């Protein structure tokens, strides 16, 4: 837009700034990974802003007729000085907008921290480069060139088409009060309509979007006590269906043992699954380049048929996708606390039924084992004393009979290692209480004594496992979300209304802890805390909201300090919400979730929009100091600064475009790109209008 030589001056700032930012990453101990690389990409769009502002102003001054014949060094210094102070302030406002995100707590804090750290460092370095390297490079590359091309004979000839277009649009707005109010009311209506997309569910809120992986797991849970052979048969039945799907490349079945460690296995404790009734099918899909559907869509297609097969075996099945984060036990987790564990289980059963009845909630399960019959062999010490047999002898015999014992090693020439010799009863001889009662022990008298004469057989039911969290007894009900509303936000809202309608015999309303990350303070009453992905969502958006509030305060203080006014900063910050006019409709058009990365883009965009507004207002005051009237200064300053603002917006759009189609950071790209487009088109007109209304007498 400025010319090839001019673009070369701006381009010089990119590798220099990124190299210095990599030094910061090295000092912080960050590795080059997906997050840090995207932090660098995110920085590219904003780090060239300072260089663009400085170089554009230098080029503009080189082309002004009144600067003909003057030393180019003086012209360059004058041009840099003209934008120097507002550029410094604007850079610090962008840093003030981004840096508070480094203090997000919880699990997502370390995950996102390289973005604000890298971007803040890049902005500081870009400021230094814009004032040191860019003017020097402009003199070297542009001085002689500008001297040859010269300026224009008349001031109007030095203006580009963007400047003339801006003057043509702004002059009626400033001159006619009716047009001004129509414009302000119009952008307010646009903002309200954009915000309505969220409650209307046209734009859905989610912590992080689904990633496109090449694998997922089928977690199979048969009823407790199911033999290993039955579990394996059910897994093979499901695998037979998987084999028919064209997107499946291969799979592995694990029955009675855990599969290889992966992200889900570590977070959801799948590596502990070793019971005979537990199965795991690791499904590998074709590479993403060889299929049209994303892994999430494939998992959704398979869930129904797989659950139908599992239902025939009386099993529960879950489709576990490899999550991009956050690491949680399950997407939906309801934690039930209370004074009595049996009562907690009863309430959890009701809540599990509500999970199953709620549309969009799938893979429902709970951490309560099914009743399992148990045989207790009660040792009779009196009878055993008569035979001089101890309880240890009986216990040792039972252990060998049921679990087996290694009694020696077999040395075979054909084997590289010794083969253990294991003694164990046949399955038929250890599958019933009566068969075990018929086992014989050798007494010191030399007589064989049946175990049945030394013990009494007592049939009972095994008590369920007791789970604790932070030393409090808890019952977990878990689920996932699938369908139209694939975010826990909407599922929890629907479930909380149903749970609120439950009749609690204790005579009080069930407490639901939704917007807190802390468990109930006391357990003398039944309470439910929503955990899982919702816990991380509340934590991250709460911290980002607080960071955004801190951003607004910091920016306001900085701008008040510079302009020595409490009113002008409000004019400068007023267009911040206008980025939503572009952000929310863009998310709707792309079919994307509004995620944590979208929020980061919105906050960063707030810094960028304030940055441009500061430079614009400073130019208005400069023009007024040069003798222009308020009406002329407002239009002229906006016209002069419109081209560099277009260029900085274009730089942000191009820089963010690289990550637009990444599943995780797509929200960041959409917020930056759409927010910049909306702010450039709307706020660059809104700020002069608001400034005019606030300053006119």
Short mmCIF file of C-alpha atoms in Angstrom, two decimals, residues 417-620:
data_model
loop_
_atom_site.label_atom_id
_atom_site.label_comp_id
_atom_site.label_asym_id
_atom_site.label_seq_id
_atom_site.Cartn_x
_atom_site.Cartn_y
_atom_site.Cartn_z
CA UNK A 417 14.25 -67.94 30.21
CA UNK A 418 13.01 -70.24 32.93
CA UNK A 419 9.31 -71.08 32.83
CA UNK A 420 7.50 -70.57 36.19
CA UNK A 421 5.52 -73.50 37.54
CA UNK A 422 2.17 -72.25 38.87
CA UNK A 423 -0.26 -74.27 40.99
CA UNK A 424 -3.91 -73.29 40.86
CA UNK A 425 -7.24 -75.07 41.05
CA UNK A 426 -9.23 -75.53 37.89
CA UNK A 427 -11.96 -72.95 37.34
CA UNK A 428 -14.74 -75.47 38.06
CA UNK A 429 -13.16 -76.34 41.41
CA UNK A 430 -12.98 -72.72 42.58
CA UNK A 431 -16.21 -71.26 41.22
CA UNK A 432 -18.56 -72.02 44.13
CA UNK A 433 -18.55 -71.96 47.90
CA UNK A 434 -19.33 -75.65 48.23
CA UNK A 435 -16.39 -76.59 46.01
CA UNK A 436 -14.06 -74.52 48.20
CA UNK A 437 -15.47 -76.03 51.38
CA UNK A 438 -14.39 -79.42 50.04
CA UNK A 439 -10.70 -78.48 50.02
CA UNK A 440 -8.58 -80.52 52.45
CA UNK A 441 -5.85 -79.43 54.81
CA UNK A 442 -3.14 -81.67 56.21
CA UNK A 443 -3.31 -81.57 60.01
CA UNK A 444 -0.33 -82.24 62.31
CA UNK A 445 -1.98 -85.56 63.17
CA UNK A 446 -1.59 -86.66 59.56
CA UNK A 447 -5.33 -86.62 58.85
CA UNK A 448 -6.88 -84.63 56.01
CA UNK A 449 -9.39 -82.10 57.33
CA UNK A 450 -11.90 -80.41 54.97
CA UNK A 451 -11.99 -76.64 55.18
CA UNK A 452 -15.76 -76.83 55.53
CA UNK A 453 -15.31 -78.19 59.08
CA UNK A 454 -13.16 -75.20 60.08
CA UNK A 455 -15.19 -72.30 58.60
CA UNK A 456 -18.78 -71.12 58.28
CA UNK A 457 -19.92 -69.85 54.87
CA UNK A 458 -21.66 -66.47 54.98
CA UNK A 459 -23.19 -64.91 51.84
CA UNK A 460 -23.25 -61.10 51.75
CA UNK A 461 -23.02 -58.17 49.36
CA UNK A 462 -19.85 -56.19 48.87
CA UNK A 463 -20.10 -52.57 49.98
CA UNK A 464 -19.43 -49.98 47.24
CA UNK A 465 -16.14 -48.15 47.20
CA UNK A 466 -16.02 -44.90 49.14
CA UNK A 467 -14.60 -41.98 47.17
CA UNK A 468 -13.28 -38.87 48.85
CA UNK A 469 -12.28 -35.48 47.50
CA UNK A 470 -10.47 -33.08 49.79
CA UNK A 471 -11.27 -35.51 52.64
CA UNK A 472 -15.02 -35.22 51.96
CA UNK A 473 -17.04 -38.31 50.93
CA UNK A 474 -18.32 -37.75 47.40
CA UNK A 475 -20.32 -39.60 44.74
CA UNK A 476 -19.55 -38.80 41.09
CA UNK A 477 -22.10 -38.76 38.27
CA UNK A 478 -20.46 -38.26 34.87
CA UNK A 479 -21.58 -37.64 31.32
CA UNK A 480 -20.62 -36.11 28.01
CA UNK A 481 -22.36 -33.77 25.59
CA UNK A 482 -23.18 -34.44 21.97
CA UNK A 483 -25.77 -33.25 19.51
CA UNK A 484 -26.68 -29.67 18.69
CA UNK A 485 -25.50 -28.16 21.97
CA UNK A 486 -22.04 -29.58 22.48
CA UNK A 487 -21.11 -27.36 25.38
CA UNK A 488 -21.57 -28.16 29.08
CA UNK A 489 -22.91 -24.63 29.63
CA UNK A 490 -26.30 -25.44 28.13
CA UNK A 491 -26.50 -29.00 29.46
CA UNK A 492 -25.84 -27.80 33.01
CA UNK A 493 -28.44 -25.06 32.66
CA UNK A 494 -31.07 -27.62 31.61
CA UNK A 495 -30.01 -30.11 34.30
CA UNK A 496 -29.88 -27.53 37.10
CA UNK A 497 -33.53 -26.65 36.49
CA UNK A 498 -34.55 -30.30 36.71
CA UNK A 499 -32.43 -30.88 39.81
CA UNK A 500 -33.93 -27.81 41.45
CA UNK A 501 -37.35 -29.44 41.07
CA UNK A 502 -36.30 -32.60 42.93
CA UNK A 503 -38.18 -33.30 46.13
CA UNK A 504 -35.67 -33.66 48.97
CA UNK A 505 -37.23 -35.56 51.93
CA UNK A 506 -34.92 -33.76 54.33
CA UNK A 507 -37.09 -30.65 53.91
CA UNK A 508 -34.65 -28.21 52.29
CA UNK A 509 -33.63 -27.24 48.78
CA UNK A 510 -30.62 -29.01 47.32
CA UNK A 511 -27.72 -26.57 47.14
CA UNK A 512 -26.13 -26.39 43.69
CA UNK A 513 -22.64 -24.89 43.48
CA UNK A 514 -22.46 -23.67 39.89
CA UNK A 515 -20.48 -20.45 39.71
CA UNK A 516 -17.83 -21.41 42.23
CA UNK A 517 -14.81 -23.66 42.08
CA UNK A 518 -14.88 -24.47 45.78
CA UNK A 519 -16.66 -27.49 47.34
CA UNK A 520 -19.34 -26.92 50.00
CA UNK A 521 -17.98 -25.59 53.27
CA UNK A 522 -19.93 -28.12 55.33
CA UNK A 523 -21.29 -31.60 54.61
CA UNK A 524 -24.15 -31.65 57.11
CA UNK A 525 -26.59 -31.06 54.22
CA UNK A 526 -26.85 -32.54 50.76
CA UNK A 527 -25.14 -30.43 48.10
CA UNK A 528 -24.15 -30.73 44.45
CA UNK A 529 -21.10 -29.14 42.89
CA UNK A 530 -20.68 -29.01 39.12
CA UNK A 531 -17.18 -30.03 38.13
CA UNK A 532 -15.49 -31.32 34.98
CA UNK A 533 -15.08 -28.96 32.05
CA UNK A 534 -17.51 -26.52 33.68
CA UNK A 535 -15.10 -26.06 36.61
CA UNK A 536 -12.30 -25.05 34.24
CA UNK A 537 -14.70 -22.86 32.21
CA UNK A 538 -15.77 -20.91 35.29
CA UNK A 539 -12.17 -20.61 36.45
CA UNK A 540 -10.80 -19.37 33.13
CA UNK A 541 -13.61 -17.00 32.17
CA UNK A 542 -13.69 -15.62 35.73
CA UNK A 543 -9.97 -14.89 35.61
CA UNK A 544 -10.19 -13.52 32.07
CA UNK A 545 -13.09 -11.31 33.14
CA UNK A 546 -11.09 -10.00 36.09
CA UNK A 547 -8.12 -9.51 33.78
CA UNK A 548 -10.33 -7.54 31.39
CA UNK A 549 -11.58 -5.37 34.26
CA UNK A 550 -7.97 -4.74 35.28
CA UNK A 551 -7.20 -3.95 31.63
CA UNK A 552 -9.89 -1.26 31.52
CA UNK A 553 -8.64 0.32 34.75
CA UNK A 554 -5.00 0.28 33.60
CA UNK A 555 -5.86 1.75 30.20
CA UNK A 556 -8.03 4.44 31.77
CA UNK A 557 -5.28 5.44 34.21
CA UNK A 558 -2.67 5.57 31.43
CA UNK A 559 -4.85 7.68 29.15
CA UNK A 560 -5.89 10.02 31.97
CA UNK A 561 -2.24 10.56 32.81
CA UNK A 562 -1.39 11.46 29.23
CA UNK A 563 -4.37 13.60 28.20
CA UNK A 564 -4.88 15.17 31.66
CA UNK A 565 -8.60 14.61 31.29
CA UNK A 566 -11.17 12.28 32.81
CA UNK A 567 -13.55 12.62 29.88
CA UNK A 568 -11.33 11.99 26.86
CA UNK A 569 -10.32 8.46 28.05
CA UNK A 570 -14.02 7.54 28.08
CA UNK A 571 -14.28 8.66 24.45
CA UNK A 572 -11.21 6.61 23.57
CA UNK A 573 -12.44 3.48 25.36
CA UNK A 574 -16.08 3.72 24.27
CA UNK A 575 -15.51 1.79 20.99
CA UNK A 576 -14.15 -1.30 22.79
CA UNK A 577 -17.52 -3.12 22.71
CA UNK A 578 -17.83 -2.39 19.00
CA UNK A 579 -15.41 -5.22 18.25
CA UNK A 580 -18.24 -7.57 19.25
CA UNK A 581 -20.16 -6.32 16.19
CA UNK A 582 -17.61 -8.24 14.14
CA UNK A 583 -16.55 -10.98 16.58
CA UNK A 584 -19.91 -12.57 17.40
CA UNK A 585 -21.37 -12.60 13.86
CA UNK A 586 -18.06 -13.99 12.58
CA UNK A 587 -18.24 -16.86 15.08
CA UNK A 588 -21.81 -17.52 13.93
CA UNK A 589 -20.83 -17.43 10.25
CA UNK A 590 -17.90 -19.80 10.83
CA UNK A 591 -19.96 -22.13 13.03
CA UNK A 592 -17.33 -21.75 15.75
CA UNK A 593 -17.66 -21.82 19.53
CA UNK A 594 -16.85 -18.69 21.52
CA UNK A 595 -13.97 -20.14 23.51
CA UNK A 596 -11.27 -19.05 25.94
CA UNK A 597 -9.02 -18.24 22.99
CA UNK A 598 -11.82 -16.08 21.55
CA UNK A 599 -11.87 -14.17 24.83
CA UNK A 600 -8.11 -13.67 24.59
CA UNK A 601 -8.57 -12.25 21.10
CA UNK A 602 -11.31 -9.92 22.33
CA UNK A 603 -9.13 -8.60 25.16
CA UNK A 604 -6.14 -8.16 22.86
CA UNK A 605 -8.39 -6.43 20.34
CA UNK A 606 -9.47 -4.01 23.06
CA UNK A 607 -5.86 -2.95 23.46
CA UNK A 608 -5.42 -2.51 19.71
CA UNK A 609 -8.60 -0.45 19.31
CA UNK A 610 -7.61 1.83 22.20
CA UNK A 611 -4.15 2.12 20.67
CA UNK A 612 -5.54 3.47 17.41
CA UNK A 613 -7.98 5.73 19.23
CA UNK A 614 -5.17 7.28 21.28
CA UNK A 615 -3.17 8.12 18.16
CA UNK A 616 -6.30 9.52 16.51
CA UNK A 617 -7.28 11.74 19.45
CA UNK A 618 -3.69 12.94 19.82
CA UNK A 619 -3.73 13.98 16.17
CA UNK A 620 -7.00 15.83 16.70
#
